[in-house]
mmCIF file of C-alpha atoms in Angstrom:
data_model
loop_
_atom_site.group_PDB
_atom_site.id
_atom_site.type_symbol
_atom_site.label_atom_id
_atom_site.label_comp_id
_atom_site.label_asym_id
_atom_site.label_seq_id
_atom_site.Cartn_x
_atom_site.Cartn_y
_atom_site.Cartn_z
ATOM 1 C CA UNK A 7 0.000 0.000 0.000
ATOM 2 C CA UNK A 8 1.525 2.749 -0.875
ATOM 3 C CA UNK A 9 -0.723 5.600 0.512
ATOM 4 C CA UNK A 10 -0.571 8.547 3.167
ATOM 5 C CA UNK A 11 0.167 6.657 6.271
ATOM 6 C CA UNK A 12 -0.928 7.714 9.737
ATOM 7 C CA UNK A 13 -0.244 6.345 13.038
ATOM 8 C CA UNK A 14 -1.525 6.157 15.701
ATOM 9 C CA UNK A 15 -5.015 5.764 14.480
ATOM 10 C CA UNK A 16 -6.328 6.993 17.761
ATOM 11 C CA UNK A 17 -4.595 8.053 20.665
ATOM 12 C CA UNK A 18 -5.554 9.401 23.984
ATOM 13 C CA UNK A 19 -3.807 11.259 26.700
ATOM 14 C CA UNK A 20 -3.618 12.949 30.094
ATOM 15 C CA UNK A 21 -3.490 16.640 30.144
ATOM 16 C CA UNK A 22 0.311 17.650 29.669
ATOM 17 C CA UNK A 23 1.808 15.055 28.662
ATOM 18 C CA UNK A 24 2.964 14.847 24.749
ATOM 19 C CA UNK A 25 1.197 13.959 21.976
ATOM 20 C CA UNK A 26 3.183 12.344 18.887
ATOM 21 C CA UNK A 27 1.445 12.079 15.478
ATOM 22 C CA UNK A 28 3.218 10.478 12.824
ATOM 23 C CA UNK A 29 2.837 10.298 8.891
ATOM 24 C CA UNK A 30 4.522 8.632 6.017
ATOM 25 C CA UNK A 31 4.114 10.235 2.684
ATOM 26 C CA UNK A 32 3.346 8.422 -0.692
ATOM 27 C CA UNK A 33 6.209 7.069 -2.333
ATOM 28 C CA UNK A 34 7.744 9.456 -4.275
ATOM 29 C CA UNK A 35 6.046 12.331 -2.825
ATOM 30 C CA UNK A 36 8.178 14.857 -0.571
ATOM 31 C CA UNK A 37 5.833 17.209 0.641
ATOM 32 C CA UNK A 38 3.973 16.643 3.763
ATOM 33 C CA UNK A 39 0.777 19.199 4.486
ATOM 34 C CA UNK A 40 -0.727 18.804 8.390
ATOM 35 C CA UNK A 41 -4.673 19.615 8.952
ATOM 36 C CA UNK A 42 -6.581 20.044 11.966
ATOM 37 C CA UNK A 43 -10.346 19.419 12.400
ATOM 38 C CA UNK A 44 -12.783 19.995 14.508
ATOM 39 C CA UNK A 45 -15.951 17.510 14.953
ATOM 40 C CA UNK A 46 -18.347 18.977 11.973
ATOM 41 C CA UNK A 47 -16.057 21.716 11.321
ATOM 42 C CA UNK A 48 -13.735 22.342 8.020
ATOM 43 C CA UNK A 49 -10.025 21.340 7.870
ATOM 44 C CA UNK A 50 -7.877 23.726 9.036
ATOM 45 C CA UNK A 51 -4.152 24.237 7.724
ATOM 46 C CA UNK A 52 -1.759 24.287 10.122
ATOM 47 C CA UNK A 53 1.711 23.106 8.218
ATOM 48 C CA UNK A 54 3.196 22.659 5.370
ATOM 49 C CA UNK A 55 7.008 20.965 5.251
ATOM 50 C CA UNK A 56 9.226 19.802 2.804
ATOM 51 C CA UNK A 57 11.941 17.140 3.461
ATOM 52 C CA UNK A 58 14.088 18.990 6.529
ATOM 53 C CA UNK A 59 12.161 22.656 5.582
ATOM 54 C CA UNK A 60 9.311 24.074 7.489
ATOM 55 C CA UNK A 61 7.972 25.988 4.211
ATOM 56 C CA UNK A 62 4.729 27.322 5.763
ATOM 57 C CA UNK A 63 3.396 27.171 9.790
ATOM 58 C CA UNK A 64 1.313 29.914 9.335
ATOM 59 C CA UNK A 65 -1.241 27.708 11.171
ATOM 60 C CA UNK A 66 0.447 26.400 13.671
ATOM 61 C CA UNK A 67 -0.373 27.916 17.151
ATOM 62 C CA UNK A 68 2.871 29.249 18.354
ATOM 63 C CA UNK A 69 3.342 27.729 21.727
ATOM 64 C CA UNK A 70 3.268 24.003 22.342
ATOM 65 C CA UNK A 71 3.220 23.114 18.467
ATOM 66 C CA UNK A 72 5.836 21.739 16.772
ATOM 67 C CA UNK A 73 6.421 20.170 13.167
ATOM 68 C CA UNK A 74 9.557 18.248 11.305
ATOM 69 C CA UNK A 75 10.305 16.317 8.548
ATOM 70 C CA UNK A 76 13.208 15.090 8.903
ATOM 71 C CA UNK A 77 15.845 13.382 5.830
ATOM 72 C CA UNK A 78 15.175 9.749 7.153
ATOM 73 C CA UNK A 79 11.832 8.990 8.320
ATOM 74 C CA UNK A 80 7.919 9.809 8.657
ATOM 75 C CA UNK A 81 7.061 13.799 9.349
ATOM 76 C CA UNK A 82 5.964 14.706 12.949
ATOM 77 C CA UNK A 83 3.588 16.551 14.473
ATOM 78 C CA UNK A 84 4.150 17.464 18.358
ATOM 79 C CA UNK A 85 1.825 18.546 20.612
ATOM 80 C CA UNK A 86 3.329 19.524 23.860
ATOM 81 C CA UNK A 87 1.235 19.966 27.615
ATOM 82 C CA UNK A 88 -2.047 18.689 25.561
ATOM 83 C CA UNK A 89 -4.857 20.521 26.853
ATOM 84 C CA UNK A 90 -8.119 18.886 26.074
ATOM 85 C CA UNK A 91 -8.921 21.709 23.482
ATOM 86 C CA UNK A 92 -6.306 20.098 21.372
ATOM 87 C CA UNK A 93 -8.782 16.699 20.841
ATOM 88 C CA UNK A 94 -9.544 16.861 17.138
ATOM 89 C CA UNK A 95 -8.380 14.690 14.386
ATOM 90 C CA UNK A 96 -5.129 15.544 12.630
ATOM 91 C CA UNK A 97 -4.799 14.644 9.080
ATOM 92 C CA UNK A 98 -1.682 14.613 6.756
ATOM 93 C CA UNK A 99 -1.814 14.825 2.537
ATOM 94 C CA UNK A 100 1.465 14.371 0.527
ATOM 95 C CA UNK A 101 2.103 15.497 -2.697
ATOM 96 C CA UNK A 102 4.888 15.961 -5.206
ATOM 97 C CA UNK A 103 5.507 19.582 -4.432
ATOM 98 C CA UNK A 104 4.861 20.220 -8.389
ATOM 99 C CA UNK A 105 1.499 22.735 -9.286
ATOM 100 C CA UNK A 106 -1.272 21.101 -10.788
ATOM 101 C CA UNK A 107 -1.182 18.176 -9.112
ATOM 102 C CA UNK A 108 -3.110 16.725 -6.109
ATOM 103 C CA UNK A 109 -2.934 16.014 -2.446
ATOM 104 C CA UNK A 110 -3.411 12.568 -0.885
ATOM 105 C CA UNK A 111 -4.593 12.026 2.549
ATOM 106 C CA UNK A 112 -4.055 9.594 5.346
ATOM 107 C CA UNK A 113 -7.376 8.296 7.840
ATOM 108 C CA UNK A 114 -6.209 10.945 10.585
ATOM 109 C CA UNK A 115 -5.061 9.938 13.568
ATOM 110 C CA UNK A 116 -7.617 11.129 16.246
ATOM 111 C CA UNK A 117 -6.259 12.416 19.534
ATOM 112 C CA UNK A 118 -8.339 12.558 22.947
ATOM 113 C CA UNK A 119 -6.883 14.499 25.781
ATOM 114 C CA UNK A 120 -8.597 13.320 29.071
ATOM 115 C CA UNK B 27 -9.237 30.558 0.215
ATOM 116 C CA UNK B 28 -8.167 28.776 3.240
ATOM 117 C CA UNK B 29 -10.452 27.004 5.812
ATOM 118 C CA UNK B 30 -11.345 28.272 9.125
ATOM 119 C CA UNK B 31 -12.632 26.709 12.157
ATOM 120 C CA UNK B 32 -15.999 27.328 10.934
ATOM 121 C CA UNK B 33 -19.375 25.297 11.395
ATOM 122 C CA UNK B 34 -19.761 23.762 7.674
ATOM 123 C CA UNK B 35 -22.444 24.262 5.824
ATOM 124 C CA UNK B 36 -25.013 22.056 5.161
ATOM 125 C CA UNK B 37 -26.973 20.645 2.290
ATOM 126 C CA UNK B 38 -30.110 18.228 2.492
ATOM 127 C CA UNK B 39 -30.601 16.526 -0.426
ATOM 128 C CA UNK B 40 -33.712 13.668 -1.292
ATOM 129 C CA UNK B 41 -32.546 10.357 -2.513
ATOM 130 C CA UNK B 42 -32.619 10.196 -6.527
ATOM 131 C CA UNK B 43 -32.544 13.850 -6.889
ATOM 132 C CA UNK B 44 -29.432 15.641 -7.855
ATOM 133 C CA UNK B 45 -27.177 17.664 -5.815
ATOM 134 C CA UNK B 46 -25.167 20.907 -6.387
ATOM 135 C CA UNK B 47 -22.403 21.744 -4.290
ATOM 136 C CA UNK B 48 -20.747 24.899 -4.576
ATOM 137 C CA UNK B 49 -17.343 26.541 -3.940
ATOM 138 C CA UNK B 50 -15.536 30.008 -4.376
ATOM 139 C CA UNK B 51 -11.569 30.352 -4.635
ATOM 140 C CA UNK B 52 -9.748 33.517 -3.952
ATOM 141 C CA UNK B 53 -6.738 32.853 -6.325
ATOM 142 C CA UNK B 54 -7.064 34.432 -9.769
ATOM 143 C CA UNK B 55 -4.184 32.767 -11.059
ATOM 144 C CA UNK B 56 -5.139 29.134 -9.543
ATOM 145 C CA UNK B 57 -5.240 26.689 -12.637
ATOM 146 C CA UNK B 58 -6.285 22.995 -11.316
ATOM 147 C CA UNK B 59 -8.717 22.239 -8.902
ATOM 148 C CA UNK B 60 -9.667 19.015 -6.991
ATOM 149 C CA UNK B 61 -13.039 18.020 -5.148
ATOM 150 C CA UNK B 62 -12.580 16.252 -1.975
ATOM 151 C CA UNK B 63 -15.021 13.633 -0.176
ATOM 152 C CA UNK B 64 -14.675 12.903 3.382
ATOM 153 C CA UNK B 65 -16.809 10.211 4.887
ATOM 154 C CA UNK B 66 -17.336 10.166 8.610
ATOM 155 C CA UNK B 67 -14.328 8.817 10.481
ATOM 156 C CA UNK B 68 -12.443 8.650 7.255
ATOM 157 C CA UNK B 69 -9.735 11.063 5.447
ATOM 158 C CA UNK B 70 -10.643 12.918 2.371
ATOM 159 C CA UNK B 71 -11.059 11.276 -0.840
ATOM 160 C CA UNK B 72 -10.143 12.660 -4.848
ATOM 161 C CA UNK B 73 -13.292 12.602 -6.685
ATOM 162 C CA UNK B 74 -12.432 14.889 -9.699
ATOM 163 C CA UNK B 75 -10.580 17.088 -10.583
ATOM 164 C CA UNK B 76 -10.199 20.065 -13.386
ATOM 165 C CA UNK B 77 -8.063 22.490 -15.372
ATOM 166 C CA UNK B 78 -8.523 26.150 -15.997
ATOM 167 C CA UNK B 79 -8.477 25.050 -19.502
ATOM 168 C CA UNK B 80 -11.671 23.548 -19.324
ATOM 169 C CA UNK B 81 -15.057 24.671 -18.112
ATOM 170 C CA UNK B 82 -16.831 20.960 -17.233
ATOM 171 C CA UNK B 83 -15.224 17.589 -16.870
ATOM 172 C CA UNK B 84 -17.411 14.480 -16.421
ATOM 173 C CA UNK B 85 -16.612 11.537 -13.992
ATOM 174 C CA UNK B 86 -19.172 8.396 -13.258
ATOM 175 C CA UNK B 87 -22.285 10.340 -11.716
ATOM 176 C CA UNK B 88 -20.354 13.636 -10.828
ATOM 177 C CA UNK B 89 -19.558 16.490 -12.821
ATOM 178 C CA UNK B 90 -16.887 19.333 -11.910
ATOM 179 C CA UNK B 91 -17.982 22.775 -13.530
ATOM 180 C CA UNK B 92 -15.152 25.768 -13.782
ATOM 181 C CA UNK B 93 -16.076 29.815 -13.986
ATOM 182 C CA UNK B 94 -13.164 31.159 -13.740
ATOM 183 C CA UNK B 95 -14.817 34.628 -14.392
ATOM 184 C CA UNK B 96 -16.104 34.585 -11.259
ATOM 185 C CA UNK B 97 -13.959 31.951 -9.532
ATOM 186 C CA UNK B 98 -16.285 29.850 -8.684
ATOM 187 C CA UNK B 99 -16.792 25.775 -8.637
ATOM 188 C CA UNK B 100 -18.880 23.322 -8.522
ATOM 189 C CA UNK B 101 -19.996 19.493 -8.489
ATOM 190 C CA UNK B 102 -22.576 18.196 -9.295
ATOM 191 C CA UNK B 103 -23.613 14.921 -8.205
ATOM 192 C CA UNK B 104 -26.493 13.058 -10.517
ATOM 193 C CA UNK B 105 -28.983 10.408 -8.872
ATOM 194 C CA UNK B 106 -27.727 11.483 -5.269
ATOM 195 C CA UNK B 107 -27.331 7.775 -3.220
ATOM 196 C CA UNK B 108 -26.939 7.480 0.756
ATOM 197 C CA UNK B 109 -23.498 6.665 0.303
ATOM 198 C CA UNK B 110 -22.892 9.919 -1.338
ATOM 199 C CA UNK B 111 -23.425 11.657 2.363
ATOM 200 C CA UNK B 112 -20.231 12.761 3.711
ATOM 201 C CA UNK B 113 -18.099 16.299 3.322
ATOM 202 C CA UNK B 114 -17.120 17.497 0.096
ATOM 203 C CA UNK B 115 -14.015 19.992 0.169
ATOM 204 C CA UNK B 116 -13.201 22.058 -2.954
ATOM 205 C CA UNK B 117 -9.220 22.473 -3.275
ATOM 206 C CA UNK B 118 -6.729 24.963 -5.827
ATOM 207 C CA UNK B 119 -3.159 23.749 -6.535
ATOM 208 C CA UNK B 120 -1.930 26.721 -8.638
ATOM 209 C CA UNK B 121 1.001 25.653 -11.263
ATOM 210 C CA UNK B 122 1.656 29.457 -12.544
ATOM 211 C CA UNK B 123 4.902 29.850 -10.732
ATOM 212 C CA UNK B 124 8.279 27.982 -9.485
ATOM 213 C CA UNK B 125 8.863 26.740 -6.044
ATOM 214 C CA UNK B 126 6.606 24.897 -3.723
ATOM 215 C CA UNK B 127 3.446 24.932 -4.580
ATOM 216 C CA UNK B 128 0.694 24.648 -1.545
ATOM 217 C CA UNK B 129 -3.134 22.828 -1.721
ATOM 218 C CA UNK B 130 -5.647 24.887 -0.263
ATOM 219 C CA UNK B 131 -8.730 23.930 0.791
ATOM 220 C CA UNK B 132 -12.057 25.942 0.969
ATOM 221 C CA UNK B 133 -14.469 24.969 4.355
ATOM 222 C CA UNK B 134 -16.148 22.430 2.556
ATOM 223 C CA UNK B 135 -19.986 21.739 2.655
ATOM 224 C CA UNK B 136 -21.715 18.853 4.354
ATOM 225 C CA UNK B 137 -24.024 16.647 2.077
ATOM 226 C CA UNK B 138 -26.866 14.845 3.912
ATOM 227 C CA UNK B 139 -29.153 12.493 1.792
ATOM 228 C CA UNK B 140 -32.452 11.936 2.850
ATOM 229 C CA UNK B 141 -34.093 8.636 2.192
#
């Protein structure tokens, strides 16, 4: 299968600890796009890396909220001190980088803080 | 443009009947566009997509319609099933200029079939 990959599928923790979300790309594809959403609300951009470059985080809240995408490896998305207004599903889309082409998503992963 | 944390809108559409959903981008110089379904619990799907070049492209029961003179989309969806409820997202990928080249998204409109 060589879709978006997502893991966890669902994951749950305690306010403050850390929340890791990981995602593999397609093959071949080296830009990695992270989404937030809200139960019956829209998806809402929040990153947008390329291999080792944070190209756009003009989503990203500025404390707690971090993003890579490192050389080796699936791109992260780290929530730090989860507070339960960070429960939402997170989804990731890869593409090529190149205009005119699309985005492909992963299932989300799904985070609950209790 | 791009999505905010806004309450989506929502269409109610009968079983059998058609369904029109539409979609505004902000980018004048956007040139390929993609329709998105999301099913509950599930990421968002390709449906169709289309290029400024054209002003209707035709998939199996969905059509993608283009007016670019007033930036606006939309997809239709012929002989509306249950399993066509879910969240359709409109998306622009522009391929006018070099460098990276970022998806966005508009709020997308919840489609609720009624049987």
């Amino acid at each position: 299968n060589a879709g978006v990959m997502q893991n966890p599928r669902h994951l749950v923790r305690r306010r403050g600890q850390e929340a890791r979300l990981r995602c593999s790309p397609m093959k071949g594809h080296s830009h990695v796009y992270w989404y937030r959403q809200l139960p019956e609300e829209g998806l809402k951009f929040m990153v947008y890396l390329q291999k080792e470059n944070i190209i756009d985080e003009s989503g990203m809240p500025k404390e707690r909220f971090s993003a890579e995408f490192p050389k080796e490896g699936p791109s992260i998305l780290r929530i730090q001190q989860v507070v339960r207004g960070d429960s939402a599903a997170y989804f990731c889309a890869s593409s090529d980088g190149q205009g005119g082409t699309e985005a492909f998503f992963g299932q989300g992963t799904r985070l609950t803080v209790v | 443009g791009e999505s905010v944390g806004l309450h989506l809108p929502t269409l109610s559409v009968q079983e059998g009947d058609n369904s029109i959903i539409n979609c505004a981008y902000s980018n004048s110089a956007s040139d390929y566009f993609i329709w998105y379904k999301q099913e509950s619990g599930k990421g968002p799907q390709f449906i169709i997509d289309i290029r400024s070049n054209m002003d209707k492209r035709q998939g199996q029961r969905v059509t993608v319609l283009l007016n670019k003179t007033v930036k606006h989309l939309s997809l239709q969806i012929a002989a509306t099933q249950p399993g066509d409820s879910a969240v359709y997202f409109c998306a622009e990928n522009p391929s006018n200029s070099g460098g990276y080249q970022k998806v966005t998204f508009g709020i997308g409109t919840k489609l609720q079939v009624i049987p």
